[in-house]
Coordinates of C-alpha atoms and ligand atoms in Angstrom, one line a residue:
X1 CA 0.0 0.0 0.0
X2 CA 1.6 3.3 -1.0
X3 CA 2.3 5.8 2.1
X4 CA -0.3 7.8 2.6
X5 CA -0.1 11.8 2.9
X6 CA 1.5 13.2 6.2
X7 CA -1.4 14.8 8.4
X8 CA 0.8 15.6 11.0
X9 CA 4.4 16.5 12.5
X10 CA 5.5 16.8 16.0
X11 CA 8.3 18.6 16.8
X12 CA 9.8 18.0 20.8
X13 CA 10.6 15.6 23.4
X14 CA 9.6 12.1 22.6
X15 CA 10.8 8.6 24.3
X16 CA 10.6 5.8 22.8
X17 CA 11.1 2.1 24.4
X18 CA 13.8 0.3 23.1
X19 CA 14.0 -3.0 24.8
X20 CA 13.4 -4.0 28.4
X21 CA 16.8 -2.3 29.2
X22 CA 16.7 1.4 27.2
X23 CA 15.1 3.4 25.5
X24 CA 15.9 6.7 23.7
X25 CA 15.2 9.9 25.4
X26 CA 14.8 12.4 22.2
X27 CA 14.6 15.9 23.1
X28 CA 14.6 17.4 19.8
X29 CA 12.6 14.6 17.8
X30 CA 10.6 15.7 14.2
X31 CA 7.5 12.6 14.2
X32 CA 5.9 12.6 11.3
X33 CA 2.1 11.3 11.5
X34 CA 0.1 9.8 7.4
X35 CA -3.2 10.0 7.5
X36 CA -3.6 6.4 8.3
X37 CA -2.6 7.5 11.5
X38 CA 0.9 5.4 11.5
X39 CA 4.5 7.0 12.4
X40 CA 5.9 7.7 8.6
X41 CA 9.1 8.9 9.4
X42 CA 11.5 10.5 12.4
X43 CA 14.4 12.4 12.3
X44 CA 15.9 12.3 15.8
X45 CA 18.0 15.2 16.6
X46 CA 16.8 18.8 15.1
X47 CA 18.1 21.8 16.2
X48 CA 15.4 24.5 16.1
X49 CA 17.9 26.3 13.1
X50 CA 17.4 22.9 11.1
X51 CA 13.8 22.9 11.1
X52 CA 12.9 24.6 7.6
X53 CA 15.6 22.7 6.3
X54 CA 14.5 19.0 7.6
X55 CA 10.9 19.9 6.5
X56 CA 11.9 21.0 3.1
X57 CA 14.0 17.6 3.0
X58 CA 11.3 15.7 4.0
X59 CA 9.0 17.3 0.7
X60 CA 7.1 19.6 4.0
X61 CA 8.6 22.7 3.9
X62 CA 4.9 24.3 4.5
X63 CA 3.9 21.8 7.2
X64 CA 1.6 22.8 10.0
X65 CA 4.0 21.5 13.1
X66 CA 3.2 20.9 16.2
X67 CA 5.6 22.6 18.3
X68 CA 5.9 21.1 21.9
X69 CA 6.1 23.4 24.8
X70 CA 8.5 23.3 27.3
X71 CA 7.6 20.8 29.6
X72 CA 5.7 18.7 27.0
X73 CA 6.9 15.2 25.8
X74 CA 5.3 12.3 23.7
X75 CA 5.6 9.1 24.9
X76 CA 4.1 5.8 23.8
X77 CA 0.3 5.4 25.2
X78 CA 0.1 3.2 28.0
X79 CA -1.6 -0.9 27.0
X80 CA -3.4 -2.1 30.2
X81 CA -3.1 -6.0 29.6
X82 CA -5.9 -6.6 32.0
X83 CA -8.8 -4.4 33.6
X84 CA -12.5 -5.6 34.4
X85 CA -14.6 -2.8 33.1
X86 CA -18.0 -3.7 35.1
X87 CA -16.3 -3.9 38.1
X88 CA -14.9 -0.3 38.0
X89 CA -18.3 1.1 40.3
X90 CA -16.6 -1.2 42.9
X91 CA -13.3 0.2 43.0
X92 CA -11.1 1.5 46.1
X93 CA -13.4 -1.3 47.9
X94 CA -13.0 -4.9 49.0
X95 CA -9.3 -4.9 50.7
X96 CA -10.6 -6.8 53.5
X97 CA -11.1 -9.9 51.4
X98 CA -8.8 -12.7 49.4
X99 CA -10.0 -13.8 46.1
X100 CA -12.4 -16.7 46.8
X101 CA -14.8 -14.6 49.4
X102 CA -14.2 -11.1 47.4
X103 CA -15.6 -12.6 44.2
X104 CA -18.4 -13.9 46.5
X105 CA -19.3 -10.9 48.3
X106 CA -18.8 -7.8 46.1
X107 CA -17.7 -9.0 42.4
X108 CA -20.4 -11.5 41.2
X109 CA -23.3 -9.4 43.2
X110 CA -21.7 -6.1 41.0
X111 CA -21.3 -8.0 37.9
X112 CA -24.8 -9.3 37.9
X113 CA -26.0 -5.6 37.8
X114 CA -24.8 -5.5 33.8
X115 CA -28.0 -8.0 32.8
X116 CA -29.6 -4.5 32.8
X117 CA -28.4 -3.0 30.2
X118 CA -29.5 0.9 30.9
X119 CA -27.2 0.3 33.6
X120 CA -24.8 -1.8 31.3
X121 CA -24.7 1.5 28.9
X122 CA -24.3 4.3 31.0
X123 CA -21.3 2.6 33.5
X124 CA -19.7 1.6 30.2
X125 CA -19.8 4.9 28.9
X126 CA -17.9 6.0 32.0
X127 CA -15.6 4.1 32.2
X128 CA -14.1 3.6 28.6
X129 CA -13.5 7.6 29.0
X130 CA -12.4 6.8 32.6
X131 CA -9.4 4.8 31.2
X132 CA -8.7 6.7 27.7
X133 CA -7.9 10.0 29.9
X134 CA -5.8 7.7 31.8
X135 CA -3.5 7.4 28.6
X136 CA -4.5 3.9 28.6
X137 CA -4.9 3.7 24.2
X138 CA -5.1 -0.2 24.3
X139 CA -7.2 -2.3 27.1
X140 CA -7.9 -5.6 27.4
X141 CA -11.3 -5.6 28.9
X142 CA -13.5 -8.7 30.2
X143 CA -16.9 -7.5 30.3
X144 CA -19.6 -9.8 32.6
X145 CA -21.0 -13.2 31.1
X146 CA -23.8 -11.0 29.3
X147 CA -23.6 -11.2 25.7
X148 CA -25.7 -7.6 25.4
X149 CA -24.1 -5.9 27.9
X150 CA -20.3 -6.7 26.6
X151 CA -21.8 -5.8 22.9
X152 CA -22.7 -2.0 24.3
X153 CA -19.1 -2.2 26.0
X154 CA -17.3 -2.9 22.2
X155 CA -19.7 -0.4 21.1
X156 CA -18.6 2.1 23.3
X157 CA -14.8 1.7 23.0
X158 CA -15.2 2.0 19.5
X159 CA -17.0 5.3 19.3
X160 CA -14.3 6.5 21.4
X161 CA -11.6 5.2 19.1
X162 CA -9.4 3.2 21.8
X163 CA -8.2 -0.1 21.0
X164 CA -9.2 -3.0 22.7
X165 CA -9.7 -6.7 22.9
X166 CA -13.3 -6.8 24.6
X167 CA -14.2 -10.7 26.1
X168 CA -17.5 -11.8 27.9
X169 CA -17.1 -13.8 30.6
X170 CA -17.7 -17.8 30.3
X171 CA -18.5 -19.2 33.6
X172 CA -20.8 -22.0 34.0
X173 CA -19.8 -23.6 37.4
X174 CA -18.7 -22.6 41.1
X175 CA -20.7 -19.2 40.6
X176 CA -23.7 -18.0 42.3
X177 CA -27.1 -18.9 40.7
X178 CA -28.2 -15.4 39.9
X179 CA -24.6 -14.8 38.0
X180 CA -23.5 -18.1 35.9
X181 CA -24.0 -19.6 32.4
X182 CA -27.2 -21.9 32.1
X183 CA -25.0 -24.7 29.5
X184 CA -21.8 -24.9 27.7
X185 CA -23.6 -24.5 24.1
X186 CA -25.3 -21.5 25.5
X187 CA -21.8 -19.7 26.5
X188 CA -20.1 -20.8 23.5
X189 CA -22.8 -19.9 21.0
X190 CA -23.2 -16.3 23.1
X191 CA -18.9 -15.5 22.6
X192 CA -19.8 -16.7 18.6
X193 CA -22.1 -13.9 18.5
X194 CA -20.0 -11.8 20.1
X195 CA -17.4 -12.4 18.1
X196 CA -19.2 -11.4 15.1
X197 CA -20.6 -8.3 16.5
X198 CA -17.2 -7.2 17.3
X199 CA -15.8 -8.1 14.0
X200 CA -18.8 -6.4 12.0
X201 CA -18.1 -3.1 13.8
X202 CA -14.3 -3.0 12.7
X203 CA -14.7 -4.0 9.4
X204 CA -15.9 -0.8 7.8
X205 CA -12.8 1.5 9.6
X206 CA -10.0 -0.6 9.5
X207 CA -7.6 -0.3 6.8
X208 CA -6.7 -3.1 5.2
X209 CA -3.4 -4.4 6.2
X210 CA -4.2 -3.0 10.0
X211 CA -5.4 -5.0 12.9
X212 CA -8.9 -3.6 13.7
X213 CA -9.1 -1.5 16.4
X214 CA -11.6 -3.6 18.5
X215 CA -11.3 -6.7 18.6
X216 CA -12.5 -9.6 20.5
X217 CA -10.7 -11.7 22.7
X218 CA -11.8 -15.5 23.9
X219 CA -12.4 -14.9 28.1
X220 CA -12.5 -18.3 30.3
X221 CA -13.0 -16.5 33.8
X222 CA -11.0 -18.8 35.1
X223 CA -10.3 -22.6 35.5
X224 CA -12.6 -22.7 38.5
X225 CA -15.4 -21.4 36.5
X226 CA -15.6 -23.5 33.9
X227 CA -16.2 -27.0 33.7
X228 CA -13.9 -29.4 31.1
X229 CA -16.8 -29.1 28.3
X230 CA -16.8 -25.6 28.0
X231 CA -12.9 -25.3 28.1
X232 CA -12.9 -28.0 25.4
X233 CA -15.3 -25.9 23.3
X234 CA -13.6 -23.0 23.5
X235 CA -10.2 -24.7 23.2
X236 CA -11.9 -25.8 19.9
X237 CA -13.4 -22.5 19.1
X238 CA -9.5 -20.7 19.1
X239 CA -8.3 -23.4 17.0
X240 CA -10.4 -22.6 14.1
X241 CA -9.1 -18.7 13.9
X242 CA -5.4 -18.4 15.4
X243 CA -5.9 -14.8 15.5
X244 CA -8.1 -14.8 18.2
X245 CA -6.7 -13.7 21.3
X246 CA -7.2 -15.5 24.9
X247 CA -7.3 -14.1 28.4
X248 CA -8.2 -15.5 32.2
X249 CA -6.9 -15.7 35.2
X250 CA -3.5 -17.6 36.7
X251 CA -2.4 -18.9 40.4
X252 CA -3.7 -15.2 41.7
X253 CA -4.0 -17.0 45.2
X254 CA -3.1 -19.9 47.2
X255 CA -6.6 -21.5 47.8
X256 CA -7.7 -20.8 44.2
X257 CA -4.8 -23.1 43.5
X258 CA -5.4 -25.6 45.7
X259 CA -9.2 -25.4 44.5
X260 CA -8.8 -25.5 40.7
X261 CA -6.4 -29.2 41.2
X262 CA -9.2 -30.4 43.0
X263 CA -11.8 -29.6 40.3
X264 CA -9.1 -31.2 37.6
X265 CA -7.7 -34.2 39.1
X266 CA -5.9 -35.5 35.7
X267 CA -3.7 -31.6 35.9
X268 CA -0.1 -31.6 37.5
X269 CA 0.2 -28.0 37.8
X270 CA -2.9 -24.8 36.9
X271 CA -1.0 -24.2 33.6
X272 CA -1.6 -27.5 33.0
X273 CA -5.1 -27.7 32.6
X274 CA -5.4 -24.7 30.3
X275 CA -2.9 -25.9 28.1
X276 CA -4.7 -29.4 28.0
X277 CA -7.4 -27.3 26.4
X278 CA -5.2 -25.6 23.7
X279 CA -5.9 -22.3 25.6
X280 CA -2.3 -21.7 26.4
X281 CA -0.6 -20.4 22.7
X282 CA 1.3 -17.3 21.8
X283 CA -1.3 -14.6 22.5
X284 CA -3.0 -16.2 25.7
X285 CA -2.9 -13.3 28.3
X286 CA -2.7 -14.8 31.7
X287 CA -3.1 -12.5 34.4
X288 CA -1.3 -12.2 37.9
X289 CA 0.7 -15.8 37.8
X290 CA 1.9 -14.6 41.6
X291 CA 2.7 -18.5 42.6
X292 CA 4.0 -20.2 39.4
X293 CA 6.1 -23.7 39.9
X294 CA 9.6 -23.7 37.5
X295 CA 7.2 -26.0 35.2
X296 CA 4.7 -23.7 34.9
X297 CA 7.3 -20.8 33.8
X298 CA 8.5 -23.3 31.3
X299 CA 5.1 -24.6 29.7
X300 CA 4.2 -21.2 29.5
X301 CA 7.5 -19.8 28.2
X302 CA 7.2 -22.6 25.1
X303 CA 3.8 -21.8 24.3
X304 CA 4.9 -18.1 23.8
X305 CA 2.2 -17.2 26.1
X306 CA 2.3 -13.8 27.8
X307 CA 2.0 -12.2 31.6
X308 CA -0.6 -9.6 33.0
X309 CA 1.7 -8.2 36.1
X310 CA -1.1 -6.8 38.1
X311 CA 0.7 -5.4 41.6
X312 CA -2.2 -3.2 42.7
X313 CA -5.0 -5.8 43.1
X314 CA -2.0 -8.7 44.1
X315 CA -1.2 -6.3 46.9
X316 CA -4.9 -5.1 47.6
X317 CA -6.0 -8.5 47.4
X318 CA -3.4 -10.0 49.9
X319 CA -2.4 -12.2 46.9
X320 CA 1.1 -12.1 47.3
X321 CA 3.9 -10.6 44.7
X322 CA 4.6 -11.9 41.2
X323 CA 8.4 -12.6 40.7
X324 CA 8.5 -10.6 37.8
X325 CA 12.5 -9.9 37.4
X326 CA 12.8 -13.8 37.4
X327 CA 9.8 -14.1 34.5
X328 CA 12.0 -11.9 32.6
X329 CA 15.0 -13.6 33.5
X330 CA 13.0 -17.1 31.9
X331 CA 12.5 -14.4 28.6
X332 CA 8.7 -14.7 29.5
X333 CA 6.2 -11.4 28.3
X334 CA 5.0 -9.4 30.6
X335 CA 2.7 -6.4 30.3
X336 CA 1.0 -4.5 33.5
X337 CA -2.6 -4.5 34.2
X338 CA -4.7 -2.6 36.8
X339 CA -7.2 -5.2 37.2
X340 CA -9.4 -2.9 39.1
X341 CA -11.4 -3.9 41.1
X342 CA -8.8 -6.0 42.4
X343 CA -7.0 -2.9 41.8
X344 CA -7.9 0.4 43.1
X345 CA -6.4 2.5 40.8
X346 CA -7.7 2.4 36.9
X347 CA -4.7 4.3 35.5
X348 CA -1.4 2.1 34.0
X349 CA 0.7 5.1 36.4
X350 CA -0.4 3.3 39.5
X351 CA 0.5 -0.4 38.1
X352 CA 3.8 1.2 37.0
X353 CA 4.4 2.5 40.6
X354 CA 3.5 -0.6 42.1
X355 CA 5.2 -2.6 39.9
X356 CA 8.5 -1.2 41.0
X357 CA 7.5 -1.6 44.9
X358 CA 6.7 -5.5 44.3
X359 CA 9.8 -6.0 42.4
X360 CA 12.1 -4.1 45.4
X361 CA 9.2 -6.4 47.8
X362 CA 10.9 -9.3 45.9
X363 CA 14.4 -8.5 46.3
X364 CA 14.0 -8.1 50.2
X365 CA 12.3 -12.0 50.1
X366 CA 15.1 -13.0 47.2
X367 CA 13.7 -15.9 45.2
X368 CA 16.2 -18.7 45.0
X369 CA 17.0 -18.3 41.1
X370 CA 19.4 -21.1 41.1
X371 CA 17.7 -22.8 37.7
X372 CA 19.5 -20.0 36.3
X373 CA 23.0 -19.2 35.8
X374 CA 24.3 -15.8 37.3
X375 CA 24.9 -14.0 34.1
X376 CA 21.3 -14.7 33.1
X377 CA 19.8 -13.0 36.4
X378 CA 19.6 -9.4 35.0
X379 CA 16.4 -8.8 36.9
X380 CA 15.6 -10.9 39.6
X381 CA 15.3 -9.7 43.0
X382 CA 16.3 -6.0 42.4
X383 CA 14.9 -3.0 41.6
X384 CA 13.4 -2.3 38.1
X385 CA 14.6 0.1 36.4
X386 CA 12.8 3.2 34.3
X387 CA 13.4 1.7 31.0
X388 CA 11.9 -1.4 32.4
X389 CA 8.8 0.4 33.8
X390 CA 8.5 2.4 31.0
X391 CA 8.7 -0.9 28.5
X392 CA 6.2 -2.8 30.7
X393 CA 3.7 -0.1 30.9
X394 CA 3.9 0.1 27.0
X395 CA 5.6 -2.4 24.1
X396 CA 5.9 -5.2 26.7
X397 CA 1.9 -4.9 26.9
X398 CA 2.5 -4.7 23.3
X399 CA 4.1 -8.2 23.0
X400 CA 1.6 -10.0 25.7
X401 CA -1.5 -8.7 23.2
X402 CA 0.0 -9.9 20.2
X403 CA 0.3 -6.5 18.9
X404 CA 4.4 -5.6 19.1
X405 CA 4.2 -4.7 15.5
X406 CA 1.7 -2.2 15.5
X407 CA 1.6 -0.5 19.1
X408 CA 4.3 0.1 22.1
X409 CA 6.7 2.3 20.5
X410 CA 7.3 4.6 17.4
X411 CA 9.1 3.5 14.0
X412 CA 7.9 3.7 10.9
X413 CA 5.2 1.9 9.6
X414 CA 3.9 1.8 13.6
X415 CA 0.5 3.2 14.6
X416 CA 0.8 6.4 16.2
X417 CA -0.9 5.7 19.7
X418 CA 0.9 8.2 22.0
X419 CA 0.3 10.3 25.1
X420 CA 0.8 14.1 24.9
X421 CA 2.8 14.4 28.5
X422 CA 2.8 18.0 30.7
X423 CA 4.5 18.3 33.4
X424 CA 4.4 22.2 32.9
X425 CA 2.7 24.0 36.1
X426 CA -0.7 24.7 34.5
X427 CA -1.0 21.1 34.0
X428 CA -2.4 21.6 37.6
X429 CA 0.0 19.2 38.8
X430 CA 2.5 22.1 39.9
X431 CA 4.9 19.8 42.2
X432 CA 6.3 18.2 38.8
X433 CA 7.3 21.4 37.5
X434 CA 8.5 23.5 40.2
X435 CA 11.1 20.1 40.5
X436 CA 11.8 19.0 37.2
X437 CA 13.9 21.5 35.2
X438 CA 13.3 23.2 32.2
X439 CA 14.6 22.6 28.5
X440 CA 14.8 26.3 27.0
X441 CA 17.6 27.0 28.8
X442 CA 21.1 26.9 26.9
X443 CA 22.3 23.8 27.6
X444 CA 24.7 20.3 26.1
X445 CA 22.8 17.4 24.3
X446 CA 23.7 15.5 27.3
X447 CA 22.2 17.2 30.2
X448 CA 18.7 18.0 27.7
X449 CA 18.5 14.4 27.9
X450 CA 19.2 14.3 31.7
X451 CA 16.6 16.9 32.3
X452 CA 14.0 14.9 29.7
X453 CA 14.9 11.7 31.2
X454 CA 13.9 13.5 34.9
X455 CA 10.3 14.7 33.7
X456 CA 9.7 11.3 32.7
X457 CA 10.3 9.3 35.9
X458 CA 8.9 12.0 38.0
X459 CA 5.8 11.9 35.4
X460 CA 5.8 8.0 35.7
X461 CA 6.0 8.4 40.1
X462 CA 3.6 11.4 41.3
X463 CA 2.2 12.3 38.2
X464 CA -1.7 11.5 37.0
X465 CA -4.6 12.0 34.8
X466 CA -4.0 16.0 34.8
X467 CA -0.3 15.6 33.4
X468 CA -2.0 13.6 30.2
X469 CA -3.0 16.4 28.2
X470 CA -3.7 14.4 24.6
X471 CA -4.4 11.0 23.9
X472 CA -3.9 9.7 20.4
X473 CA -4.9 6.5 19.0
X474 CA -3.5 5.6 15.4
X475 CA -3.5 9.5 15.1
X476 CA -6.6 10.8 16.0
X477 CA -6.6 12.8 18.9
X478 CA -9.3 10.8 21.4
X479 CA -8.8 12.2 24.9
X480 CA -7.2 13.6 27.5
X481 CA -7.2 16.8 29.2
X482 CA -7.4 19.4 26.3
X483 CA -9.8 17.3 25.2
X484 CA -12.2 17.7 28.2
X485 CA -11.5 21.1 28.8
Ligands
LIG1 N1 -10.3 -14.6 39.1 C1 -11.5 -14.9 38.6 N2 -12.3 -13.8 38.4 C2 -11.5 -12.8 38.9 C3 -11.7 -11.4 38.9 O1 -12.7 -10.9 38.6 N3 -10.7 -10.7 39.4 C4 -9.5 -11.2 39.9 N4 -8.6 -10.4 40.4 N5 -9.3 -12.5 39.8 C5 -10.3 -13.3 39.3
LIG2 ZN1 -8.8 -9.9 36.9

């Protein structure tokens, strides 16, 4: 397909994730924007003098630019590998309970609200903005086990232009009987339709050779709530369409453990039994993992399978803490989720920062790694670093959704999904400011990078919804603050 016409150039600050270790902090980065909304070109280091001349270069020399303001950077947006949309009117409550009795006592009796679908439409609508002026630009959302409601949730997500894999819940066992799945042909043919709903909405905006922006993902609660039927259906269902993305729920908690061997006897380990389904492949999202055996990491590592790090509702939950430096030491993915209303927070900032207090959590308890040989403990049991926060939050959540080709970072070719960053003081978040420096000043390459490189991890530890001043998904401008005010 020939390159379509450039729409849009951004001239500032912009980092861009590398790899798990780096990324480049660009302080003086020309991003070009086609109207297909992908990154066409990038010229790194432009010195206000070379402006007319790399636009003239480029064929631009009349381009409108977008000229950052001090204090203003562009950054990747932020891919929430796991959130439960209906469960967002429950959040900041629950602490009190571990996951068996919480799902009892506040999640199911929530969740069963969503069979009205008034209800259904108006929470929805709230929360998909909720998250978009997070910065989150992709989410992985499980809806309830109602086929209507989760159709107005794919609905909503894309008016608003995020992208998204949007799942309804199969459960037909240990659930209450006002909130569970009469039959296995009933939950299987409801995710069909589903399906289909969700693939008839993308078809008339998606380009051709993109990935739709909603799409729908295959969502077996968990192994508890579903009997061996109804994972065998669905097992079948994914094998028919590859594409199809899978996400549930993995040793979260102790007793669920214990729990899900005793509902499948014939399973060594929890991995097990999904992949005795053909649910565990290359773009299976499995969320939390906090107690995984050494066979689990490796069944899941050779199915290509990814991670959902979700710190927030693992702490809030009393789950325990995910040894995520030692997942990436095995070369496992990992993304971050919120998984509110396990978590309490629906923005990816507060999975980043709690992220790096469970790894520094992990180092004080120092997991033996000895299935490993020194040199190949890079991250276990210390600290994560910024680059490593800052690739979770964004192409690592790529990776886990199957998407490290079109989302995460910028190249060429890449969709432009990217957060418009203040930390300037009218961004109403003042502390960052007053503390972080500015860039006009005369100063080296070097320390410009220093000072960018200091907005960012100050941005990424106290800053919030306020310091997110654009949201942009494959280049249309979708939320954020200017965009509310
Ligand atoms: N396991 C099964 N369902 C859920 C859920 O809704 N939240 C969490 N955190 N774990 C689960
Ligand atoms: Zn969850």
């Amino acid at each position: 397909m020939p390159s379509a016409d450039v729409t849009t150039i951004f001239y500032g600050p912009i980092i861009n994730p590398i790899s798990l270790t780096s990324y480049s902090a660009l302080p003086r980065c020309l991003l070009a924007v086609d109207a297909l909304g992908n990154v066409d070109w990038i010229v790194e280091d432009v010195a206000p003098y070379e402006l007319q001349s790399t636009l003239a270069a480029k064929g631009k020399p009349d381009a409108n630019v977008v000229d950052l303001k001090d204090g203003e950077f562009i950054i990747p947006g932020f891919i929430d590998t796991h959130t439960h949309a209906p469960q967002v009117p429950n959040m900041g409550t629950g602490g009190q309970y571990q996951l068996l009795d919480w799902l009892q006592t506040l999640t199911f009796p929530m969740e069963a609200k969503f069979e009205d679908i008034k209800f259904a439409r108006s929470t929805y609508a709230s929360v998909v903005k909720r998250t978009v002026n997070a910065g989150t630009t992709t989410c992985c959302y499980y809806g309830t086990l109602h086929l209507e409601a989760t159709k107005i949730l794919a609905d909503i997500v894309h008016s608003l232009g995020q992208r998204a894999f949007v799942g309804k819940c199969n459960m037909n066992r240990e659930s209450p009987s006002y909130y569970v799945e009469p039959s296995v042909d009933s939950s299987v043919n409801a995710t069909r339709d589903l399906i289909a709903h969700i693939r008839a909405l993308s078809q008339s905006s998606a380009a051709a050779d993109q990935e739709p922006l909603v799409q729908p993902i295959i969502t077996p609660r968990f192994a508890i709530s579903c009997t061996d039927d109804l994972l065998m259906e669905l097992g079948s269902l994914v094998s028919e369409d590859p594409s199809l993305r899978i996400q549930t729920h993995i040793s979260e908690n102790l007793s669920e453990i214990d729990f899900t061997l005793s509902l499948f006897p014939s399973a060594s380990t929890y991995a097990g039994v999904y992949d005795s389904f053909g649910l565990l492949r290359s773009n299976t999202i499995l969320a939390h993992a906090v107690h995984l055996s050494e066979d689990e990491i490796d069944l899941i590592k050779a199915r290509g399978s990814g991670i959902s790090h979700c710190p927030t509702s693992n702490f809030n939950l009393s789950s325990g803490v995910a040894p995520i430096g030692h997942y990436l030491d095995k070369g496992l993915k990992v993304g971050l989720g919120t998984d509110v209303a396990g978590g309490f927070n629906i923005s990816i900032l507060n999975a980043i920062q709690n992220a790096s207090v469970a790894a520094k959590v992990c180092s004080f308890q120092a997991r033996d790694s000895s299935t490993l040989q020194p040199a190949q403990q890079e991250f276990a049991n210390k600290a994560l670093s910024i680059p490593t926060l800052l690739y979770l939050a964004t192409a690592g959540g790529a990776a886990v959704c199957g998407l490290e080709n079109q989302v995460g970072s910028f190249a060429p070719g890449k969709s432009f999904d990217a957060l418009l960053v203040s930390v300037r003081e009218e961004a109403g978040n003042g502390g960052l400011w007053g503390l972080a420096g500015s860039l006009s000043s005369d100063v080296s390459e070097d320390e410009r990078k220093k000072l960018l490189e200091g907005w960012l991890e100050r941005f990424l530890f106290c800053g919030d919804d306020r310091n997110i001043s654009r949201v942009y998904v494959q280049g249309r401008f979708i939320g954020g603050k200017a965009f509310r005010s």
